[in-house]
Amino acid sequence: MKILTLAAVAALSAFGLQAHAGAAGDKLVQKHLCMGCHAVDQAAIGPSFQQIAAQWRGKPDAEKTLVTTVRQGSLAAGGPHWGQVKMPDDSERAQISEREARRMVRWIMKQ
C-alpha cells in the first residue's frame, strides 16, 4: 500500500510540474503580447499556436528555430515561415530572454 501511495504522489507531483510549466508558457505569451498576432486555435495576423505546433512537430531543429524566431524574429531563423507574414524582430518589440522563449516554445508545441 505504501508503494502505491508513493507512486500516486510521484505521479501527481509530475502532473503538477507539467501543469505549472504549461501555465508559465501561457502567462509568458500573454506577458509578451503574443496574442496580439496569434491565437491558440485559429489564425489571426500570424498562424495559430496549433498550426505552428503541427508544422514543427517532429522536426529535429524545431525548438532551436522557434526560440530564435521568438527572440529575434523570423528573418533571423531563416523565415518568414508563413508566406509573406514575418515575425517582427527584437527592434520592433520587447526583448525576450532565452529561458522565457524556450518556455513559450515548449508550451506552443503542446497545443
mmCIF file of N, CA and C in Angstrom:
data_model
loop_
_atom_site.group_PDB
_atom_site.id
_atom_site.type_symbol
_atom_site.label_atom_id
_atom_site.label_comp_id
_atom_site.label_asym_id
_atom_site.label_seq_id
_atom_site.Cartn_x
_atom_site.Cartn_y
_atom_site.Cartn_z
ATOM 1 N N MET A 1 0.827 -1.192 0.000
ATOM 2 C CA MET A 1 0.000 0.000 0.000
ATOM 3 C C MET A 1 0.872 1.257 0.000
ATOM 4 N N LYS A 2 1.992 1.215 0.758
ATOM 5 C CA LYS A 2 2.896 2.356 0.800
ATOM 6 C C LYS A 2 3.472 2.661 -0.571
ATOM 7 N N ILE A 3 3.831 1.612 -1.305
ATOM 8 C CA ILE A 3 4.415 1.792 -2.633
ATOM 9 C C ILE A 3 3.394 2.437 -3.563
ATOM 10 N N LEU A 4 2.147 1.981 -3.482
ATOM 11 C CA LEU A 4 1.090 2.549 -4.313
ATOM 12 C C LEU A 4 0.881 4.027 -3.979
ATOM 13 N N THR A 5 0.891 4.352 -2.711
ATOM 14 C CA THR A 5 0.722 5.739 -2.290
ATOM 15 C C THR A 5 1.875 6.599 -2.789
ATOM 16 N N LEU A 6 3.117 6.108 -2.662
ATOM 17 C CA LEU A 6 4.271 6.856 -3.148
ATOM 18 C C LEU A 6 4.204 7.053 -4.658
ATOM 19 N N ALA A 7 3.758 6.023 -5.372
ATOM 20 C CA ALA A 7 3.631 6.135 -6.822
ATOM 21 C C ALA A 7 2.578 7.177 -7.189
ATOM 22 N N ALA A 8 1.478 7.191 -6.458
ATOM 23 C CA ALA A 8 0.418 8.171 -6.724
ATOM 24 C C ALA A 8 0.909 9.589 -6.448
ATOM 25 N N VAL A 9 1.639 9.774 -5.347
ATOM 26 C CA VAL A 9 2.188 11.096 -5.019
ATOM 27 C C VAL A 9 3.179 11.539 -6.089
ATOM 28 N N ALA A 10 4.030 10.627 -6.533
ATOM 29 C CA ALA A 10 5.002 10.961 -7.570
ATOM 30 C C ALA A 10 4.296 11.344 -8.873
ATOM 31 N N ALA A 11 3.273 10.599 -9.240
ATOM 32 C CA ALA A 11 2.539 10.902 -10.472
ATOM 33 C C ALA A 11 1.853 12.258 -10.382
ATOM 34 N N LEU A 12 1.218 12.542 -9.247
ATOM 35 C CA LEU A 12 0.558 13.835 -9.083
ATOM 36 C C LEU A 12 1.569 14.977 -9.067
ATOM 37 N N SER A 13 2.722 14.752 -8.473
ATOM 38 C CA SER A 13 3.765 15.781 -8.466
ATOM 39 C C SER A 13 4.246 16.072 -9.880
ATOM 40 N N ALA A 14 4.463 15.026 -10.657
ATOM 41 C CA ALA A 14 4.906 15.210 -12.040
ATOM 42 C C ALA A 14 3.843 15.954 -12.839
ATOM 43 N N PHE A 15 2.573 15.616 -12.627
ATOM 44 C CA PHE A 15 1.490 16.314 -13.319
ATOM 45 C C PHE A 15 1.474 17.775 -12.910
ATOM 46 N N GLY A 16 1.675 18.042 -11.639
ATOM 47 C CA GLY A 16 1.708 19.418 -11.144
ATOM 48 C C GLY A 16 2.834 20.216 -11.771
ATOM 49 N N LEU A 17 4.001 19.596 -11.930
ATOM 50 C CA LEU A 17 5.127 20.279 -12.562
ATOM 51 C C LEU A 17 4.829 20.575 -14.023
ATOM 52 N N GLN A 18 4.205 19.619 -14.722
ATOM 53 C CA GLN A 18 3.849 19.851 -16.117
ATOM 54 C C GLN A 18 2.801 20.946 -16.220
ATOM 55 N N ALA A 19 1.813 20.922 -15.332
ATOM 56 C CA ALA A 19 0.775 21.948 -15.359
ATOM 57 C C ALA A 19 1.380 23.316 -15.074
ATOM 58 N N HIS A 20 2.330 23.373 -14.130
ATOM 59 C CA HIS A 20 2.992 24.641 -13.810
ATOM 60 C C HIS A 20 3.785 25.148 -15.009
ATOM 61 N N ALA A 21 4.524 24.253 -15.667
ATOM 62 C CA ALA A 21 5.302 24.649 -16.841
ATOM 63 C C ALA A 21 4.372 25.143 -17.942
ATOM 64 N N GLY A 22 3.232 24.478 -18.114
ATOM 65 C CA GLY A 22 2.263 24.913 -19.111
ATOM 66 C C GLY A 22 1.684 26.265 -18.769
ATOM 67 N N ALA A 23 1.363 26.465 -17.496
ATOM 68 C CA ALA A 23 0.825 27.753 -17.061
ATOM 69 C C ALA A 23 1.850 28.851 -17.268
ATOM 70 N N ALA A 24 3.123 28.552 -17.027
ATOM 71 C CA ALA A 24 4.179 29.552 -17.213
ATOM 72 C C ALA A 24 4.269 29.960 -18.675
ATOM 73 N N GLY A 25 4.203 29.006 -19.586
ATOM 74 C CA GLY A 25 4.245 29.317 -21.014
ATOM 75 C C GLY A 25 3.060 30.162 -21.440
ATOM 76 N N ASP A 26 1.886 29.820 -20.943
ATOM 77 C CA ASP A 26 0.673 30.573 -21.255
ATOM 78 C C ASP A 26 0.792 32.007 -20.741
ATOM 79 N N LYS A 27 1.287 32.165 -19.525
ATOM 80 C CA LYS A 27 1.455 33.505 -18.955
ATOM 81 C C LYS A 27 2.485 34.318 -19.733
ATOM 82 N N LEU A 28 3.525 33.657 -20.208
ATOM 83 C CA LEU A 28 4.556 34.367 -20.962
ATOM 84 C C LEU A 28 4.037 34.862 -22.310
ATOM 85 N N VAL A 29 3.212 34.070 -23.004
ATOM 86 C CA VAL A 29 2.675 34.555 -24.276
ATOM 87 C C VAL A 29 1.718 35.719 -24.039
ATOM 88 N N GLN A 30 1.072 35.726 -22.881
ATOM 89 C CA GLN A 30 0.229 36.868 -22.518
ATOM 90 C C GLN A 30 1.105 38.081 -22.188
ATOM 91 N N LYS A 31 2.119 37.867 -21.358
ATOM 92 C CA LYS A 31 3.011 38.952 -20.921
ATOM 93 C C LYS A 31 3.683 39.640 -22.106
ATOM 94 N N HIS A 32 4.127 38.873 -23.079
ATOM 95 C CA HIS A 32 4.869 39.425 -24.212
ATOM 96 C C HIS A 32 3.957 39.804 -25.388
ATOM 97 N N LEU A 33 2.657 39.820 -25.139
ATOM 98 C CA LEU A 33 1.659 40.301 -26.104
ATOM 99 C C LEU A 33 1.592 39.483 -27.394
ATOM 100 N N CYS A 34 1.954 38.217 -27.319
ATOM 101 C CA CYS A 34 1.917 37.346 -28.497
ATOM 102 C C CYS A 34 0.495 37.200 -29.044
ATOM 103 N N MET A 35 -0.495 37.302 -28.147
ATOM 104 C CA MET A 35 -1.881 37.113 -28.549
ATOM 105 C C MET A 35 -2.390 38.277 -29.402
ATOM 106 N N GLY A 36 -1.598 39.323 -29.547
ATOM 107 C CA GLY A 36 -1.967 40.401 -30.455
ATOM 108 C C GLY A 36 -1.925 39.952 -31.908
ATOM 109 N N CYS A 37 -1.091 38.960 -32.209
ATOM 110 C CA CYS A 37 -0.951 38.450 -33.582
ATOM 111 C C CYS A 37 -1.308 36.972 -33.710
ATOM 112 N N HIS A 38 -1.321 36.241 -32.604
ATOM 113 C CA HIS A 38 -1.571 34.802 -32.622
ATOM 114 C C HIS A 38 -2.743 34.463 -31.711
ATOM 115 N N ALA A 39 -3.385 33.338 -31.975
ATOM 116 C CA ALA A 39 -4.383 32.750 -31.095
ATOM 117 C C ALA A 39 -4.029 31.281 -30.943
ATOM 118 N N VAL A 40 -4.613 30.627 -29.976
ATOM 119 C CA VAL A 40 -4.296 29.217 -29.761
ATOM 120 C C VAL A 40 -4.796 28.364 -30.916
ATOM 121 N N ASP A 41 -6.053 28.583 -31.336
ATOM 122 C CA ASP A 41 -6.668 27.634 -32.259
ATOM 123 C C ASP A 41 -7.137 28.200 -33.593
ATOM 124 N N GLN A 42 -6.848 29.458 -33.876
ATOM 125 C CA GLN A 42 -7.225 29.992 -35.188
ATOM 126 C C GLN A 42 -6.224 31.045 -35.652
ATOM 127 N N ALA A 43 -6.016 31.087 -36.942
ATOM 128 C CA ALA A 43 -5.075 32.058 -37.498
ATOM 129 C C ALA A 43 -5.611 33.466 -37.288
ATOM 130 N N ALA A 44 -4.697 34.389 -37.053
ATOM 131 C CA ALA A 44 -5.034 35.804 -36.933
ATOM 132 C C ALA A 44 -4.088 36.537 -37.879
ATOM 133 N N ILE A 45 -3.347 37.503 -37.397
ATOM 134 C CA ILE A 45 -2.306 38.133 -38.213
ATOM 135 C C ILE A 45 -1.234 37.092 -38.525
ATOM 136 N N GLY A 46 -0.887 36.314 -37.507
ATOM 137 C CA GLY A 46 0.058 35.216 -37.660
ATOM 138 C C GLY A 46 -0.668 33.893 -37.499
ATOM 139 N N PRO A 47 0.032 32.791 -37.679
ATOM 140 C CA PRO A 47 -0.597 31.468 -37.541
ATOM 141 C C PRO A 47 -0.985 31.191 -36.091
ATOM 142 N N SER A 48 -1.930 30.276 -35.921
ATOM 143 C CA SER A 48 -2.307 29.871 -34.561
ATOM 144 C C SER A 48 -1.178 29.049 -33.949
ATOM 145 N N PHE A 49 -1.173 28.969 -32.632
ATOM 146 C CA PHE A 49 -0.168 28.142 -31.964
ATOM 147 C C PHE A 49 -0.336 26.681 -32.354
ATOM 148 N N GLN A 50 -1.570 26.253 -32.591
ATOM 149 C CA GLN A 50 -1.791 24.880 -33.030
ATOM 150 C C GLN A 50 -1.189 24.647 -34.415
ATOM 151 N N GLN A 51 -1.302 25.617 -35.320
ATOM 152 C CA GLN A 51 -0.702 25.489 -36.651
ATOM 153 C C GLN A 51 0.820 25.434 -36.555
ATOM 154 N N ILE A 52 1.382 26.268 -35.694
ATOM 155 C CA ILE A 52 2.837 26.277 -35.511
ATOM 156 C C ILE A 52 3.298 24.916 -34.996
ATOM 157 N N ALA A 53 2.611 24.414 -33.978
ATOM 158 C CA ALA A 53 2.979 23.112 -33.408
ATOM 159 C C ALA A 53 2.877 22.010 -34.455
ATOM 160 N N ALA A 54 1.806 22.026 -35.240
ATOM 161 C CA ALA A 54 1.618 20.987 -36.258
ATOM 162 C C ALA A 54 2.727 21.042 -37.317
ATOM 163 N N GLN A 55 3.120 22.238 -37.726
ATOM 164 C CA GLN A 55 4.149 22.355 -38.761
ATOM 165 C C GLN A 55 5.521 21.924 -38.251
ATOM 166 N N TRP A 56 5.830 22.204 -37.004
ATOM 167 C CA TRP A 56 7.182 21.966 -36.488
ATOM 168 C C TRP A 56 7.333 20.657 -35.714
ATOM 169 N N ARG A 57 6.234 20.024 -35.353
ATOM 170 C CA ARG A 57 6.295 18.789 -34.559
ATOM 171 C C ARG A 57 7.115 17.727 -35.280
ATOM 172 N N GLY A 58 8.056 17.136 -34.554
ATOM 173 C CA GLY A 58 8.868 16.052 -35.090
ATOM 174 C C GLY A 58 10.115 16.492 -35.839
ATOM 175 N N LYS A 59 10.276 17.784 -36.042
ATOM 176 C CA LYS A 59 11.474 18.268 -36.740
ATOM 177 C C LYS A 59 12.584 18.470 -35.718
ATOM 178 N N PRO A 60 13.772 17.933 -35.992
ATOM 179 C CA PRO A 60 14.852 17.977 -35.002
ATOM 180 C C PRO A 60 15.304 19.388 -34.617
ATOM 181 N N ASP A 61 15.165 20.335 -35.506
ATOM 182 C CA ASP A 61 15.613 21.699 -35.209
ATOM 183 C C ASP A 61 14.480 22.629 -34.786
ATOM 184 N N ALA A 62 13.307 22.064 -34.506
ATOM 185 C CA ALA A 62 12.128 22.882 -34.214
ATOM 186 C C ALA A 62 12.343 23.827 -33.042
ATOM 187 N N GLU A 63 12.767 23.303 -31.900
ATOM 188 C CA GLU A 63 12.888 24.157 -30.720
ATOM 189 C C GLU A 63 13.908 25.273 -30.953
ATOM 190 N N LYS A 64 15.039 24.927 -31.500
ATOM 191 C CA LYS A 64 16.083 25.931 -31.746
ATOM 192 C C LYS A 64 15.584 27.018 -32.696
ATOM 193 N N THR A 65 14.951 26.607 -33.782
ATOM 194 C CA THR A 65 14.452 27.568 -34.772
ATOM 195 C C THR A 65 13.356 28.445 -34.179
ATOM 196 N N LEU A 66 12.445 27.841 -33.440
ATOM 197 C CA LEU A 66 11.346 28.618 -32.871
ATOM 198 C C LEU A 66 11.814 29.556 -31.764
ATOM 199 N N VAL A 67 12.772 29.138 -30.966
ATOM 200 C CA VAL A 67 13.326 30.029 -29.940
ATOM 201 C C VAL A 67 13.983 31.236 -30.611
ATOM 202 N N THR A 68 14.729 30.996 -31.670
ATOM 203 C CA THR A 68 15.345 32.105 -32.414
ATOM 204 C C THR A 68 14.269 33.019 -32.988
ATOM 205 N N THR A 69 13.219 32.437 -33.539
ATOM 206 C CA THR A 69 12.120 33.226 -34.105
ATOM 207 C C THR A 69 11.464 34.082 -33.035
ATOM 208 N N VAL A 70 11.185 33.496 -31.890
ATOM 209 C CA VAL A 70 10.551 34.235 -30.796
ATOM 210 C C VAL A 70 11.446 35.372 -30.323
ATOM 211 N N ARG A 71 12.725 35.117 -30.223
ATOM 212 C CA ARG A 71 13.649 36.122 -29.684
ATOM 213 C C ARG A 71 14.060 37.185 -30.696
ATOM 214 N N GLN A 72 14.285 36.775 -31.954
ATOM 215 C CA GLN A 72 14.899 37.686 -32.922
ATOM 216 C C GLN A 72 14.084 37.913 -34.192
ATOM 217 N N GLY A 73 12.937 37.292 -34.290
ATOM 218 C CA GLY A 73 12.111 37.446 -35.483
ATOM 219 C C GLY A 73 12.352 36.338 -36.491
ATOM 220 N N SER A 74 11.441 36.216 -37.439
ATOM 221 C CA SER A 74 11.511 35.101 -38.381
ATOM 222 C C SER A 74 12.668 35.209 -39.366
ATOM 223 N N LEU A 75 13.091 36.405 -39.704
ATOM 224 C CA LEU A 75 14.207 36.522 -40.650
ATOM 225 C C LEU A 75 15.494 35.960 -40.065
ATOM 226 N N ALA A 76 15.686 36.100 -38.751
ATOM 227 C CA ALA A 76 16.875 35.556 -38.086
ATOM 228 C C ALA A 76 16.864 34.031 -38.064
ATOM 229 N N ALA A 77 15.684 33.447 -38.239
ATOM 230 C CA ALA A 77 15.541 31.992 -38.201
ATOM 231 C C ALA A 77 15.296 31.404 -39.590
ATOM 232 N N GLY A 78 15.655 32.133 -40.631
ATOM 233 C CA GLY A 78 15.515 31.609 -41.981
ATOM 234 C C GLY A 78 14.131 31.752 -42.571
ATOM 235 N N GLY A 79 13.288 32.595 -41.991
ATOM 236 C CA GLY A 79 11.910 32.754 -42.453
ATOM 237 C C GLY A 79 11.765 33.926 -43.391
ATOM 238 N N PRO A 80 10.585 34.383 -43.686
ATOM 239 C CA PRO A 80 9.343 34.047 -42.995
ATOM 240 C C PRO A 80 8.902 32.603 -43.274
ATOM 241 N N HIS A 81 8.222 32.048 -42.288
ATOM 242 C CA HIS A 81 7.811 30.648 -42.354
ATOM 243 C C HIS A 81 6.366 30.490 -42.816
ATOM 244 N N TRP A 82 5.616 31.587 -42.892
ATOM 245 C CA TRP A 82 4.186 31.535 -43.215
ATOM 246 C C TRP A 82 3.876 32.518 -44.333
ATOM 247 N N GLY A 83 4.285 32.220 -45.532
ATOM 248 C CA GLY A 83 4.016 33.125 -46.641
ATOM 249 C C GLY A 83 4.774 34.429 -46.457
ATOM 250 N N GLN A 84 4.107 35.538 -46.671
ATOM 251 C CA GLN A 84 4.747 36.840 -46.564
ATOM 252 C C GLN A 84 4.759 37.399 -45.144
ATOM 253 N N VAL A 85 3.981 36.803 -44.251
ATOM 254 C CA VAL A 85 3.896 37.299 -42.880
ATOM 255 C C VAL A 85 5.193 36.975 -42.149
ATOM 256 N N LYS A 86 5.771 38.004 -41.508
ATOM 257 C CA LYS A 86 7.004 37.760 -40.763
ATOM 258 C C LYS A 86 6.816 38.126 -39.302
ATOM 259 N N MET A 87 7.509 37.390 -38.469
ATOM 260 C CA MET A 87 7.540 37.708 -37.043
ATOM 261 C C MET A 87 8.471 38.907 -36.881
ATOM 262 N N PRO A 88 8.025 39.954 -36.178
ATOM 263 C CA PRO A 88 8.887 41.132 -36.024
ATOM 264 C C PRO A 88 10.173 40.805 -35.274
ATOM 265 N N ASP A 89 11.216 41.554 -35.569
ATOM 266 C CA ASP A 89 12.470 41.314 -34.852
ATOM 267 C C ASP A 89 12.479 42.073 -33.529
ATOM 268 N N ASP A 90 13.552 41.883 -32.773
ATOM 269 C CA ASP A 90 13.599 42.450 -31.423
ATOM 270 C C ASP A 90 13.739 43.967 -31.400
ATOM 271 N N SER A 91 13.916 44.604 -32.540
ATOM 272 C CA SER A 91 13.912 46.068 -32.555
ATOM 273 C C SER A 91 12.483 46.602 -32.597
ATOM 274 N N GLU A 92 11.532 45.737 -32.936
ATOM 275 C CA GLU A 92 10.133 46.138 -33.067
ATOM 276 C C GLU A 92 9.267 45.744 -31.874
ATOM 277 N N ARG A 93 9.860 45.088 -30.906
ATOM 278 C CA ARG A 93 9.103 44.649 -29.717
ATOM 279 C C ARG A 93 10.056 44.407 -28.565
ATOM 280 N N ALA A 94 9.505 44.076 -27.424
ATOM 281 C CA ALA A 94 10.315 43.873 -26.217
ATOM 282 C C ALA A 94 11.265 42.685 -26.369
ATOM 283 N N GLN A 95 12.410 42.769 -25.707
ATOM 284 C CA GLN A 95 13.375 41.666 -25.670
ATOM 285 C C GLN A 95 12.775 40.493 -24.887
ATOM 286 N N ILE A 96 13.075 39.287 -25.333
ATOM 287 C CA ILE A 96 12.624 38.066 -24.654
ATOM 288 C C ILE A 96 13.855 37.238 -24.357
ATOM 289 N N SER A 97 13.979 36.810 -23.108
ATOM 290 C CA SER A 97 15.156 36.031 -22.716
ATOM 291 C C SER A 97 15.119 34.639 -23.339
ATOM 292 N N GLU A 98 16.271 34.019 -23.411
ATOM 293 C CA GLU A 98 16.379 32.644 -23.922
ATOM 294 C C GLU A 98 15.482 31.714 -23.102
ATOM 295 N N ARG A 99 15.528 31.864 -21.793
ATOM 296 C CA ARG A 99 14.742 30.995 -20.901
ATOM 297 C C ARG A 99 13.239 31.167 -21.146
ATOM 298 N N GLU A 100 12.791 32.413 -21.239
ATOM 299 C CA GLU A 100 11.369 32.641 -21.479
ATOM 300 C C GLU A 100 10.957 32.132 -22.857
ATOM 301 N N ALA A 101 11.777 32.375 -23.857
ATOM 302 C CA ALA A 101 11.458 31.907 -25.206
ATOM 303 C C ALA A 101 11.350 30.386 -25.246
ATOM 304 N N ARG A 102 12.252 29.706 -24.558
ATOM 305 C CA ARG A 102 12.216 28.243 -24.530
ATOM 306 C C ARG A 102 10.926 27.753 -23.859
ATOM 307 N N ARG A 103 10.527 28.389 -22.765
ATOM 308 C CA ARG A 103 9.270 28.006 -22.091
ATOM 309 C C ARG A 103 8.071 28.242 -23.000
ATOM 310 N N MET A 104 8.084 29.378 -23.689
ATOM 311 C CA MET A 104 6.982 29.694 -24.593
ATOM 312 C C MET A 104 6.903 28.672 -25.723
ATOM 313 N N VAL A 105 8.027 28.344 -26.316
ATOM 314 C CA VAL A 105 8.052 27.389 -27.429
ATOM 315 C C VAL A 105 7.593 26.022 -26.953
ATOM 316 N N ARG A 106 8.021 25.596 -25.808
ATOM 317 C CA ARG A 106 7.587 24.281 -25.292
ATOM 318 C C ARG A 106 6.094 24.272 -25.049
ATOM 319 N N TRP A 107 5.547 25.379 -24.577
ATOM 320 C CA TRP A 107 4.100 25.487 -24.389
ATOM 321 C C TRP A 107 3.393 25.445 -25.744
ATOM 322 N N ILE A 108 3.885 26.203 -26.696
ATOM 323 C CA ILE A 108 3.281 26.245 -28.031
ATOM 324 C C ILE A 108 3.268 24.843 -28.653
ATOM 325 N N MET A 109 4.346 24.103 -28.504
ATOM 326 C CA MET A 109 4.440 22.781 -29.116
ATOM 327 C C MET A 109 3.477 21.776 -28.499
ATOM 328 N N LYS A 110 2.884 22.096 -27.363
ATOM 329 C CA LYS A 110 1.890 21.199 -26.737
ATOM 330 C C LYS A 110 0.480 21.538 -27.162
ATOM 331 N N GLN A 111 0.325 22.537 -27.987
ATOM 332 C CA GLN A 111 -1.018 22.958 -28.397
ATOM 333 C C GLN A 111 -1.564 22.064 -29.488
#
